């Protein structure tokens, strides 16, 4: 069986930073990624809080992480991980291209977008319902769209969408946004943005294409309709960890539980970045996690 000291699952900010630190520590490692390198920053228009760089496009930052890892000779492989089997001497990572044995594993699979779960959402994905402003924003040039959510993603991506859309309604279930003050101020100053407070989406409506949404005011119970051509759903994230089949302890919400060295409930298996139980999900915290997980894995490998 193919064997490495360290297998890193996920090629986003956490996984690529773990690869950089692991490689520099002299570990024999491979990074497994099911799609493209970069993770969530790949679909982020602009990153404005990566220290040292005032503003950079998400894809450019992702590429710089990847190029850095490649310059050190990191092996990066496209592979879908189907599961892991923890073992005494080594753990086994099951991929669509065969099994890989590893002394240590870092799970850095990130998070995926939470769905609203309302009527019409699943049926109209790709027909007006989107989870990515950078990917789909240009389809709505001179049209009205709705953004659902009140966190940083909703508020920042709403601003991005005003490049294309004639009007962006941010529908939020409370009467104040969760996003940081700077992002909120920028959005509320934008003439194309309208906040729709205290409202949840009852249904996304349309025959084959989104034509509007039905909203319910949570304070009055009143129903109303908002005619829009696009609905961008940004209501938070859920961990990308179904492949783990309950083998690692989780906390509420399914996030992987880790100790202060980022070890999971299984010795030799570490978790880094958005997939783990962390109070802050940012590129910089994911990168910090990647560094710590790599050094913890290094320590585990040389002492076992
Ligand atoms: P988030 O901060 O968890 O916000 C999710 C938003 O969706 C909240 O406003 C929440 O409402 C709302 N929501 C959740 N479930 C809902 C439902 N079923 N129906 C309607 N609304 C619902 O998620 P995020 O904005 O995707 O951000 C994720 C993490 O990345 C956060 O830590 C965020 O700070 C970070 N982030 C940072 C930046 C940046 O620093 N530039 C950019 C993007 C993301 P409530 O407020 O009522 O709970």
mmCIF file of C-alpha atoms and ligand atoms in Angstrom:
data_model
loop_
_atom_site.group_PDB
_atom_site.id
_atom_site.type_symbol
_atom_site.label_atom_id
_atom_site.label_comp_id
_atom_site.label_asym_id
_atom_site.label_seq_id
_atom_site.Cartn_x
_atom_site.Cartn_y
_atom_site.Cartn_z
ATOM 1 C CA UNK A 1 0.000 0.000 0.000
ATOM 2 C CA UNK A 2 1.158 3.558 -0.703
ATOM 3 C CA UNK A 3 2.536 4.937 2.556
ATOM 4 C CA UNK A 4 3.360 8.442 3.795
ATOM 5 C CA UNK A 5 4.262 9.928 7.124
ATOM 6 C CA UNK A 6 1.491 12.502 6.771
ATOM 7 C CA UNK A 7 -1.665 12.705 4.639
ATOM 8 C CA UNK A 8 -3.371 16.090 4.528
ATOM 9 C CA UNK A 9 -7.001 15.945 3.420
ATOM 10 C CA UNK A 10 -8.066 19.248 1.869
ATOM 11 C CA UNK A 11 -6.176 21.832 -0.159
ATOM 12 C CA UNK A 12 -7.554 25.110 1.190
ATOM 13 C CA UNK A 13 -5.790 27.650 3.396
ATOM 14 C CA UNK A 14 -5.446 25.189 6.309
ATOM 15 C CA UNK A 15 -4.315 22.212 4.216
ATOM 16 C CA UNK A 16 -1.808 24.149 2.108
ATOM 17 C CA UNK A 17 -0.310 25.867 5.174
ATOM 18 C CA UNK A 18 -0.023 22.471 6.881
ATOM 19 C CA UNK A 19 1.759 21.207 3.756
ATOM 20 C CA UNK A 20 4.206 24.157 3.804
ATOM 21 C CA UNK A 21 5.034 23.630 7.488
ATOM 22 C CA UNK A 22 5.130 19.838 7.194
ATOM 23 C CA UNK A 23 7.421 19.909 4.166
ATOM 24 C CA UNK A 24 9.745 22.444 5.798
ATOM 25 C CA UNK A 25 9.931 20.079 8.813
ATOM 26 C CA UNK A 26 11.100 17.341 6.425
ATOM 27 C CA UNK A 27 7.960 15.201 6.491
ATOM 28 C CA UNK A 28 7.040 12.862 3.662
ATOM 29 C CA UNK A 29 3.513 14.076 2.902
ATOM 30 C CA UNK A 30 0.786 14.256 0.296
ATOM 31 C CA UNK A 31 -2.166 16.655 0.021
ATOM 32 C CA UNK A 32 -5.439 15.140 -1.219
ATOM 33 C CA UNK A 33 -8.026 17.519 -2.676
ATOM 34 C CA UNK A 34 -11.293 16.586 -4.389
ATOM 35 C CA UNK A 35 -11.563 19.718 -6.575
ATOM 36 C CA UNK A 36 -9.231 22.703 -6.956
ATOM 37 C CA UNK A 37 -6.679 24.068 -4.526
ATOM 38 C CA UNK A 38 -7.774 27.089 -2.499
ATOM 39 C CA UNK A 39 -11.001 26.071 -0.795
ATOM 40 C CA UNK A 40 -13.520 28.776 0.078
ATOM 41 C CA UNK A 41 -11.259 31.722 -0.822
ATOM 42 C CA UNK A 42 -11.483 30.565 -4.432
ATOM 43 C CA UNK A 43 -15.053 31.861 -4.505
ATOM 44 C CA UNK A 44 -14.364 34.986 -2.462
ATOM 45 C CA UNK A 45 -14.207 38.169 -4.477
ATOM 46 C CA UNK A 46 -11.763 40.051 -2.285
ATOM 47 C CA UNK A 47 -9.849 39.274 0.907
ATOM 48 C CA UNK A 48 -9.098 42.409 2.918
ATOM 49 C CA UNK A 49 -7.842 40.936 6.177
ATOM 50 C CA UNK A 50 -4.883 38.794 5.214
ATOM 51 C CA UNK A 51 -2.090 40.572 7.136
ATOM 52 C CA UNK A 52 0.419 42.379 5.002
ATOM 53 C CA UNK A 53 -1.831 42.645 1.973
ATOM 54 C CA UNK A 54 -4.533 45.318 2.077
ATOM 55 C CA UNK A 55 -6.662 43.669 -0.585
ATOM 56 C CA UNK A 56 -6.220 40.662 -2.838
ATOM 57 C CA UNK A 57 -8.645 38.607 -4.880
ATOM 58 C CA UNK A 58 -9.503 35.263 -3.256
ATOM 59 C CA UNK A 59 -8.305 33.221 -6.273
ATOM 60 C CA UNK A 60 -4.986 35.146 -6.341
ATOM 61 C CA UNK A 61 -4.404 34.453 -2.648
ATOM 62 C CA UNK A 62 -5.285 30.772 -3.162
ATOM 63 C CA UNK A 63 -2.840 30.581 -6.053
ATOM 64 C CA UNK A 64 -0.065 32.145 -3.962
ATOM 65 C CA UNK A 65 -0.595 29.516 -1.210
ATOM 66 C CA UNK A 66 -0.471 26.769 -3.824
ATOM 67 C CA UNK A 67 2.613 28.179 -5.585
ATOM 68 C CA UNK A 68 4.392 28.447 -2.243
ATOM 69 C CA UNK A 69 3.632 24.799 -1.414
ATOM 70 C CA UNK A 70 4.665 23.674 -4.910
ATOM 71 C CA UNK A 71 7.968 25.568 -4.657
ATOM 72 C CA UNK A 72 8.828 23.354 -1.685
ATOM 73 C CA UNK A 73 8.039 20.175 -3.642
ATOM 74 C CA UNK A 74 4.721 19.350 -1.971
ATOM 75 C CA UNK A 75 2.851 16.497 -3.661
ATOM 76 C CA UNK A 76 -0.684 17.701 -4.410
ATOM 77 C CA UNK A 77 -3.137 15.133 -5.746
ATOM 78 C CA UNK A 78 -6.718 15.280 -6.932
ATOM 79 C CA UNK A 79 -8.478 12.489 -5.072
ATOM 80 C CA UNK A 80 -11.811 12.007 -3.388
ATOM 81 C CA UNK A 81 -11.476 10.692 0.160
ATOM 82 C CA UNK A 82 -14.246 8.211 0.950
ATOM 83 C CA UNK A 83 -13.269 7.417 4.521
ATOM 84 C CA UNK A 84 -10.527 6.732 7.008
ATOM 85 C CA UNK A 85 -9.787 3.695 9.150
ATOM 86 C CA UNK A 86 -7.852 4.526 12.312
ATOM 87 C CA UNK A 87 -5.187 1.967 13.238
ATOM 88 C CA UNK A 88 -2.600 1.237 15.913
ATOM 89 C CA UNK A 89 0.559 1.466 13.771
ATOM 90 C CA UNK A 90 -0.869 3.580 10.973
ATOM 91 C CA UNK A 91 -4.156 5.005 9.800
ATOM 92 C CA UNK A 92 -5.615 4.245 6.382
ATOM 93 C CA UNK A 93 -7.124 6.860 4.079
ATOM 94 C CA UNK A 94 -9.548 5.376 1.539
ATOM 95 C CA UNK A 95 -9.676 7.335 -1.712
ATOM 96 C CA UNK A 96 -11.399 6.787 -5.050
ATOM 97 C CA UNK A 97 -7.926 5.914 -6.410
ATOM 98 C CA UNK A 98 -6.958 3.411 -3.698
ATOM 99 C CA UNK A 99 -5.863 3.274 -0.066
ATOM 100 C CA UNK A 100 -3.021 5.249 1.497
ATOM 101 C CA UNK A 101 -1.381 4.435 4.840
ATOM 102 C CA UNK A 102 -0.261 7.336 7.027
ATOM 103 C CA UNK A 103 1.292 7.699 10.453
ATOM 104 C CA UNK A 104 -0.627 10.944 10.882
ATOM 105 C CA UNK A 105 -3.557 12.607 9.133
ATOM 106 C CA UNK A 106 -4.643 16.229 9.085
ATOM 107 C CA UNK A 107 -8.315 16.723 8.210
ATOM 108 C CA UNK A 108 -8.611 20.183 6.626
ATOM 109 C CA UNK A 109 -11.745 19.734 4.571
ATOM 110 C CA UNK A 110 -13.355 23.062 5.500
ATOM 111 C CA UNK A 111 -17.028 23.846 5.423
ATOM 112 C CA UNK A 112 -19.792 24.042 2.855
ATOM 113 C CA UNK A 113 -22.757 26.362 2.573
ATOM 114 C CA UNK A 114 -25.768 25.744 4.766
ATOM 115 C CA UNK A 115 -29.060 25.594 2.900
ATOM 116 C CA UNK A 116 -32.245 27.342 3.911
ATOM 117 C CA UNK A 117 -34.313 24.202 3.522
ATOM 118 C CA UNK A 118 -37.302 26.132 2.153
ATOM 119 C CA UNK A 119 -39.605 25.143 -0.685
ATOM 120 C CA UNK A 120 -38.103 25.779 -4.135
ATOM 121 C CA UNK A 121 -34.483 26.089 -2.961
ATOM 122 C CA UNK A 122 -33.181 22.734 -4.184
ATOM 123 C CA UNK A 123 -35.258 22.733 -7.386
ATOM 124 C CA UNK A 124 -34.002 26.160 -8.482
ATOM 125 C CA UNK A 125 -30.267 25.774 -7.767
ATOM 126 C CA UNK A 126 -28.523 26.900 -10.962
ATOM 127 C CA UNK A 127 -31.773 28.481 -12.141
ATOM 128 C CA UNK A 128 -31.482 31.602 -10.003
ATOM 129 C CA UNK A 129 -30.547 30.107 -6.629
ATOM 130 C CA UNK A 130 -26.813 30.435 -5.963
ATOM 131 C CA UNK A 131 -24.298 30.046 -3.140
ATOM 132 C CA UNK A 132 -21.523 31.944 -4.938
ATOM 133 C CA UNK A 133 -21.656 35.608 -5.942
ATOM 134 C CA UNK A 134 -18.304 35.510 -7.737
ATOM 135 C CA UNK A 135 -19.437 32.540 -9.852
ATOM 136 C CA UNK A 136 -22.944 33.707 -10.722
ATOM 137 C CA UNK A 137 -23.216 37.464 -10.070
ATOM 138 C CA UNK A 138 -22.704 38.481 -13.704
ATOM 139 C CA UNK A 139 -25.792 36.484 -14.747
ATOM 140 C CA UNK A 140 -27.919 39.116 -12.998
ATOM 141 C CA UNK A 141 -26.784 42.274 -14.784
ATOM 142 C CA UNK A 142 -29.467 44.968 -14.396
ATOM 143 C CA UNK A 143 -31.759 42.566 -12.512
ATOM 144 C CA UNK A 144 -32.961 42.590 -8.916
ATOM 145 C CA UNK A 145 -31.616 39.944 -6.561
ATOM 146 C CA UNK A 146 -31.981 38.921 -2.925
ATOM 147 C CA UNK A 147 -29.204 37.933 -0.542
ATOM 148 C CA UNK A 148 -30.277 35.846 2.435
ATOM 149 C CA UNK A 149 -28.301 36.089 5.696
ATOM 150 C CA UNK A 150 -26.737 38.695 7.962
ATOM 151 C CA UNK A 151 -23.131 37.569 8.462
ATOM 152 C CA UNK A 152 -19.967 38.814 6.769
ATOM 153 C CA UNK A 153 -20.484 36.651 3.723
ATOM 154 C CA UNK A 154 -24.009 37.965 3.087
ATOM 155 C CA UNK A 155 -23.127 41.600 3.642
ATOM 156 C CA UNK A 156 -19.840 41.569 1.702
ATOM 157 C CA UNK A 157 -21.148 39.525 -1.203
ATOM 158 C CA UNK A 158 -24.205 41.819 -1.407
ATOM 159 C CA UNK A 159 -21.798 44.706 -2.045
ATOM 160 C CA UNK A 160 -20.051 42.684 -4.733
ATOM 161 C CA UNK A 161 -23.399 41.902 -6.398
ATOM 162 C CA UNK A 162 -24.170 45.623 -6.798
ATOM 163 C CA UNK A 163 -21.559 45.633 -9.585
ATOM 164 C CA UNK A 164 -24.115 43.769 -11.672
ATOM 165 C CA UNK A 165 -27.585 43.870 -10.140
ATOM 166 C CA UNK A 166 -29.804 46.957 -10.220
ATOM 167 C CA UNK A 167 -30.965 46.302 -6.640
ATOM 168 C CA UNK A 168 -29.860 43.901 -3.895
ATOM 169 C CA UNK A 169 -32.225 43.178 -1.000
ATOM 170 C CA UNK A 170 -30.498 41.636 2.014
ATOM 171 C CA UNK A 171 -33.093 39.548 3.823
ATOM 172 C CA UNK A 172 -32.170 38.943 7.448
ATOM 173 C CA UNK A 173 -34.111 37.163 10.174
ATOM 174 C CA UNK A 174 -33.243 39.771 12.831
ATOM 175 C CA UNK A 175 -33.056 43.570 12.834
ATOM 176 C CA UNK A 176 -29.265 43.862 12.976
ATOM 177 C CA UNK A 177 -26.518 42.214 10.985
ATOM 178 C CA UNK A 178 -23.993 39.865 12.521
ATOM 179 C CA UNK A 179 -21.219 41.036 10.142
ATOM 180 C CA UNK A 180 -18.429 43.353 11.308
ATOM 181 C CA UNK A 181 -19.073 47.092 11.531
ATOM 182 C CA UNK A 182 -16.921 48.066 8.536
ATOM 183 C CA UNK A 183 -18.705 45.646 6.224
ATOM 184 C CA UNK A 184 -22.127 46.740 7.504
ATOM 185 C CA UNK A 185 -21.365 50.448 7.033
ATOM 186 C CA UNK A 186 -20.156 49.868 3.511
ATOM 187 C CA UNK A 187 -23.276 47.885 2.605
ATOM 188 C CA UNK A 188 -25.767 50.283 4.152
ATOM 189 C CA UNK A 189 -24.127 53.243 2.387
ATOM 190 C CA UNK A 190 -24.568 51.521 -0.970
ATOM 191 C CA UNK A 191 -27.580 52.984 -2.758
ATOM 192 C CA UNK A 192 -28.375 49.719 -4.507
ATOM 193 C CA UNK A 193 -28.681 47.781 -1.210
ATOM 194 C CA UNK A 194 -31.886 47.542 0.801
ATOM 195 C CA UNK A 195 -32.107 45.670 4.112
ATOM 196 C CA UNK A 196 -35.241 43.631 4.727
ATOM 197 C CA UNK A 197 -35.278 43.022 8.475
ATOM 198 C CA UNK A 198 -36.996 40.398 10.627
ATOM 199 C CA UNK A 199 -37.800 38.226 7.653
ATOM 200 C CA UNK A 200 -37.335 34.600 6.700
ATOM 201 C CA UNK A 201 -37.810 32.958 3.332
ATOM 202 C CA UNK A 202 -40.941 30.818 3.185
ATOM 203 C CA UNK A 203 -40.366 29.763 -0.423
ATOM 204 C CA UNK A 204 -38.354 30.521 -3.525
ATOM 205 C CA UNK A 205 -40.837 30.792 -6.360
ATOM 206 C CA UNK A 206 -40.689 30.327 -10.116
ATOM 207 C CA UNK A 207 -41.405 27.891 -12.923
ATOM 208 C CA UNK A 208 -37.993 26.639 -14.079
ATOM 209 C CA UNK A 209 -36.334 29.982 -13.168
ATOM 210 C CA UNK A 210 -36.477 32.100 -10.013
ATOM 211 C CA UNK A 211 -39.184 34.742 -10.283
ATOM 212 C CA UNK A 212 -39.395 35.852 -6.664
ATOM 213 C CA UNK A 213 -39.421 34.856 -3.014
ATOM 214 C CA UNK A 214 -42.151 34.674 -0.415
ATOM 215 C CA UNK A 215 -41.105 36.225 2.881
ATOM 216 C CA UNK A 216 -42.560 35.937 6.343
ATOM 217 C CA UNK A 217 -42.099 38.713 8.872
ATOM 218 C CA UNK A 218 -41.097 36.894 12.071
ATOM 219 C CA UNK A 219 -42.588 39.612 14.298
ATOM 220 C CA UNK A 220 -45.978 40.044 12.635
ATOM 221 C CA UNK A 221 -46.338 36.734 10.777
ATOM 222 C CA UNK A 222 -47.227 38.737 7.669
ATOM 223 C CA UNK A 223 -46.386 37.175 4.281
ATOM 224 C CA UNK A 224 -45.094 39.242 1.370
ATOM 225 C CA UNK A 225 -43.523 38.603 -2.013
ATOM 226 C CA UNK A 226 -40.323 40.068 -3.393
ATOM 227 C CA UNK A 227 -39.858 39.785 -7.152
ATOM 228 C CA UNK A 228 -36.211 38.878 -7.847
ATOM 229 C CA UNK A 229 -34.369 36.997 -10.571
ATOM 230 C CA UNK A 230 -31.667 35.661 -8.271
ATOM 231 C CA UNK A 231 -31.396 34.429 -4.689
ATOM 232 C CA UNK A 232 -27.962 34.218 -3.064
ATOM 233 C CA UNK A 233 -28.056 32.110 0.092
ATOM 234 C CA UNK A 234 -25.351 32.976 2.664
ATOM 235 C CA UNK A 235 -26.678 31.626 5.958
ATOM 236 C CA UNK A 236 -23.497 30.145 7.356
ATOM 237 C CA UNK A 237 -21.639 26.917 6.875
ATOM 238 C CA UNK A 238 -21.623 23.271 7.914
ATOM 239 C CA UNK A 239 -18.505 21.089 8.226
ATOM 240 C CA UNK A 240 -17.423 19.025 5.237
ATOM 241 C CA UNK A 241 -16.953 15.819 7.182
ATOM 242 C CA UNK A 242 -19.597 13.255 6.230
ATOM 243 C CA UNK A 243 -16.832 10.936 4.954
ATOM 244 C CA UNK A 244 -15.644 10.522 8.548
ATOM 245 C CA UNK A 245 -18.668 8.403 9.427
ATOM 246 C CA UNK A 246 -18.673 9.425 13.064
ATOM 247 C CA UNK A 247 -15.121 8.157 13.691
ATOM 248 C CA UNK A 248 -13.955 11.407 15.298
ATOM 249 C CA UNK A 249 -15.737 13.136 18.182
ATOM 250 C CA UNK A 250 -17.803 16.148 17.133
ATOM 251 C CA UNK A 251 -19.403 19.045 18.930
ATOM 252 C CA UNK A 252 -22.780 20.675 18.282
ATOM 253 C CA UNK A 253 -23.179 21.479 14.608
ATOM 254 C CA UNK A 254 -20.918 18.564 13.618
ATOM 255 C CA UNK A 255 -17.626 20.450 13.924
ATOM 256 C CA UNK A 256 -14.672 18.152 14.764
ATOM 257 C CA UNK A 257 -13.576 18.394 18.404
ATOM 258 C CA UNK A 258 -9.858 19.094 18.899
ATOM 259 C CA UNK A 259 -7.528 19.787 21.813
ATOM 260 C CA UNK A 260 -5.159 22.767 21.993
ATOM 261 C CA UNK A 261 -2.684 20.968 19.701
ATOM 262 C CA UNK A 262 -5.500 20.276 17.227
ATOM 263 C CA UNK A 263 -5.492 16.547 17.889
ATOM 264 C CA UNK A 264 -8.896 14.941 17.458
ATOM 265 C CA UNK A 265 -10.296 12.162 19.634
ATOM 266 C CA UNK A 266 -8.040 9.711 17.712
ATOM 267 C CA UNK A 267 -4.281 9.964 18.387
ATOM 268 C CA UNK A 268 -2.387 10.891 15.224
ATOM 269 C CA UNK A 269 -5.422 12.415 13.528
ATOM 270 C CA UNK A 270 -5.531 16.203 13.616
ATOM 271 C CA UNK A 271 -8.084 18.710 12.319
ATOM 272 C CA UNK A 272 -7.387 22.233 11.073
ATOM 273 C CA UNK A 273 -9.397 25.168 9.779
ATOM 274 C CA UNK A 274 -13.124 25.614 9.327
ATOM 275 C CA UNK A 275 -13.955 21.903 9.773
ATOM 276 C CA UNK A 276 -13.053 21.946 13.460
ATOM 277 C CA UNK A 277 -14.671 23.476 16.500
ATOM 278 C CA UNK A 278 -13.259 27.000 16.391
ATOM 279 C CA UNK A 279 -14.635 30.385 17.454
ATOM 280 C CA UNK A 280 -13.378 32.140 14.307
ATOM 281 C CA UNK A 281 -13.482 30.938 10.710
ATOM 282 C CA UNK A 282 -11.132 33.158 8.712
ATOM 283 C CA UNK A 283 -8.353 32.570 6.186
ATOM 284 C CA UNK A 284 -5.823 33.687 8.772
ATOM 285 C CA UNK A 285 -7.126 31.325 11.478
ATOM 286 C CA UNK A 286 -7.282 28.447 8.991
ATOM 287 C CA UNK A 287 -3.653 29.121 8.041
ATOM 288 C CA UNK A 288 -2.676 29.323 11.726
ATOM 289 C CA UNK A 289 -4.435 26.015 12.342
ATOM 290 C CA UNK A 290 -2.586 24.461 9.410
ATOM 291 C CA UNK A 291 0.769 25.458 10.887
ATOM 292 C CA UNK A 292 -0.106 24.163 14.369
ATOM 293 C CA UNK A 293 -1.584 20.898 13.065
ATOM 294 C CA UNK A 294 1.536 20.246 10.963
ATOM 295 C CA UNK A 295 3.863 20.796 13.918
ATOM 296 C CA UNK A 296 1.664 18.627 16.151
ATOM 297 C CA UNK A 297 1.674 15.907 13.482
ATOM 298 C CA UNK A 298 5.470 16.211 13.223
ATOM 299 C CA UNK A 299 5.804 15.784 16.983
ATOM 300 C CA UNK A 300 3.462 12.774 16.899
ATOM 301 C CA UNK A 301 5.355 11.133 14.019
ATOM 302 C CA UNK A 302 8.812 11.478 15.579
ATOM 303 C CA UNK A 303 7.658 10.205 18.967
ATOM 304 C CA UNK A 304 5.643 7.160 17.793
HETATM 305 P P1 LIG B 1 -22.265 33.413 9.816
HETATM 306 O O1 LIG B 1 -21.358 34.481 10.326
HETATM 307 O O2 LIG B 1 -22.484 32.199 10.620
HETATM 308 O O3 LIG B 1 -23.664 34.120 9.530
HETATM 309 C C1 LIG B 1 -24.750 33.374 9.089
HETATM 310 C C2 LIG B 1 -25.931 34.323 8.963
HETATM 311 O O4 LIG B 1 -27.044 33.585 8.437
HETATM 312 C C3 LIG B 1 -26.365 34.912 10.289
HETATM 313 O O5 LIG B 1 -26.696 36.263 10.134
HETATM 314 C C4 LIG B 1 -27.580 34.074 10.666
HETATM 315 O O6 LIG B 1 -28.549 34.795 11.373
HETATM 316 C C5 LIG B 1 -28.142 33.726 9.319
HETATM 317 N N1 LIG B 1 -28.835 32.430 9.318
HETATM 318 C C6 LIG B 1 -28.392 31.232 9.766
HETATM 319 N N2 LIG B 1 -29.295 30.269 9.535
HETATM 320 C C7 LIG B 1 -30.334 30.868 8.928
HETATM 321 C C8 LIG B 1 -31.570 30.407 8.435
HETATM 322 N N3 LIG B 1 -31.905 29.118 8.520
HETATM 323 N N4 LIG B 1 -32.417 31.306 7.875
HETATM 324 C C9 LIG B 1 -32.069 32.603 7.778
HETATM 325 N N5 LIG B 1 -30.906 33.097 8.214
HETATM 326 C C10 LIG B 1 -30.052 32.245 8.788
HETATM 327 O O7 LIG B 1 -21.827 32.869 8.358
HETATM 328 P P2 LIG B 1 -20.966 33.535 7.192
HETATM 329 O O8 LIG B 1 -21.392 34.929 6.954
HETATM 330 O O9 LIG B 1 -20.978 32.570 6.064
HETATM 331 O O10 LIG B 1 -19.517 33.577 7.789
HETATM 332 C C11 LIG B 1 -18.895 32.350 8.221
HETATM 333 C C12 LIG B 1 -17.604 32.708 8.947
HETATM 334 O O11 LIG B 1 -16.682 33.288 8.026
HETATM 335 C C13 LIG B 1 -17.824 33.745 10.047
HETATM 336 O O12 LIG B 1 -16.955 33.465 11.098
HETATM 337 C C14 LIG B 1 -17.460 35.038 9.365
HETATM 338 O O13 LIG B 1 -17.038 36.037 10.260
HETATM 339 C C15 LIG B 1 -16.338 34.581 8.458
HETATM 340 N N6 LIG B 1 -16.218 35.470 7.302
HETATM 341 C C16 LIG B 1 -15.379 36.541 7.448
HETATM 342 C C17 LIG B 1 -15.205 37.414 6.404
HETATM 343 C C18 LIG B 1 -14.289 38.585 6.597
HETATM 344 O O14 LIG B 1 -13.735 38.741 7.669
HETATM 345 N N7 LIG B 1 -14.102 39.426 5.624
HETATM 346 C C19 LIG B 1 -15.904 37.237 5.195
HETATM 347 C C20 LIG B 1 -16.768 36.149 5.083
HETATM 348 C C21 LIG B 1 -16.907 35.268 6.152
HETATM 349 P P3 LIG B 1 -28.298 35.269 12.899
HETATM 350 O O15 LIG B 1 -27.350 36.430 12.807
HETATM 351 O O16 LIG B 1 -29.664 35.655 13.345
HETATM 352 O O17 LIG B 1 -27.762 34.079 13.608
#
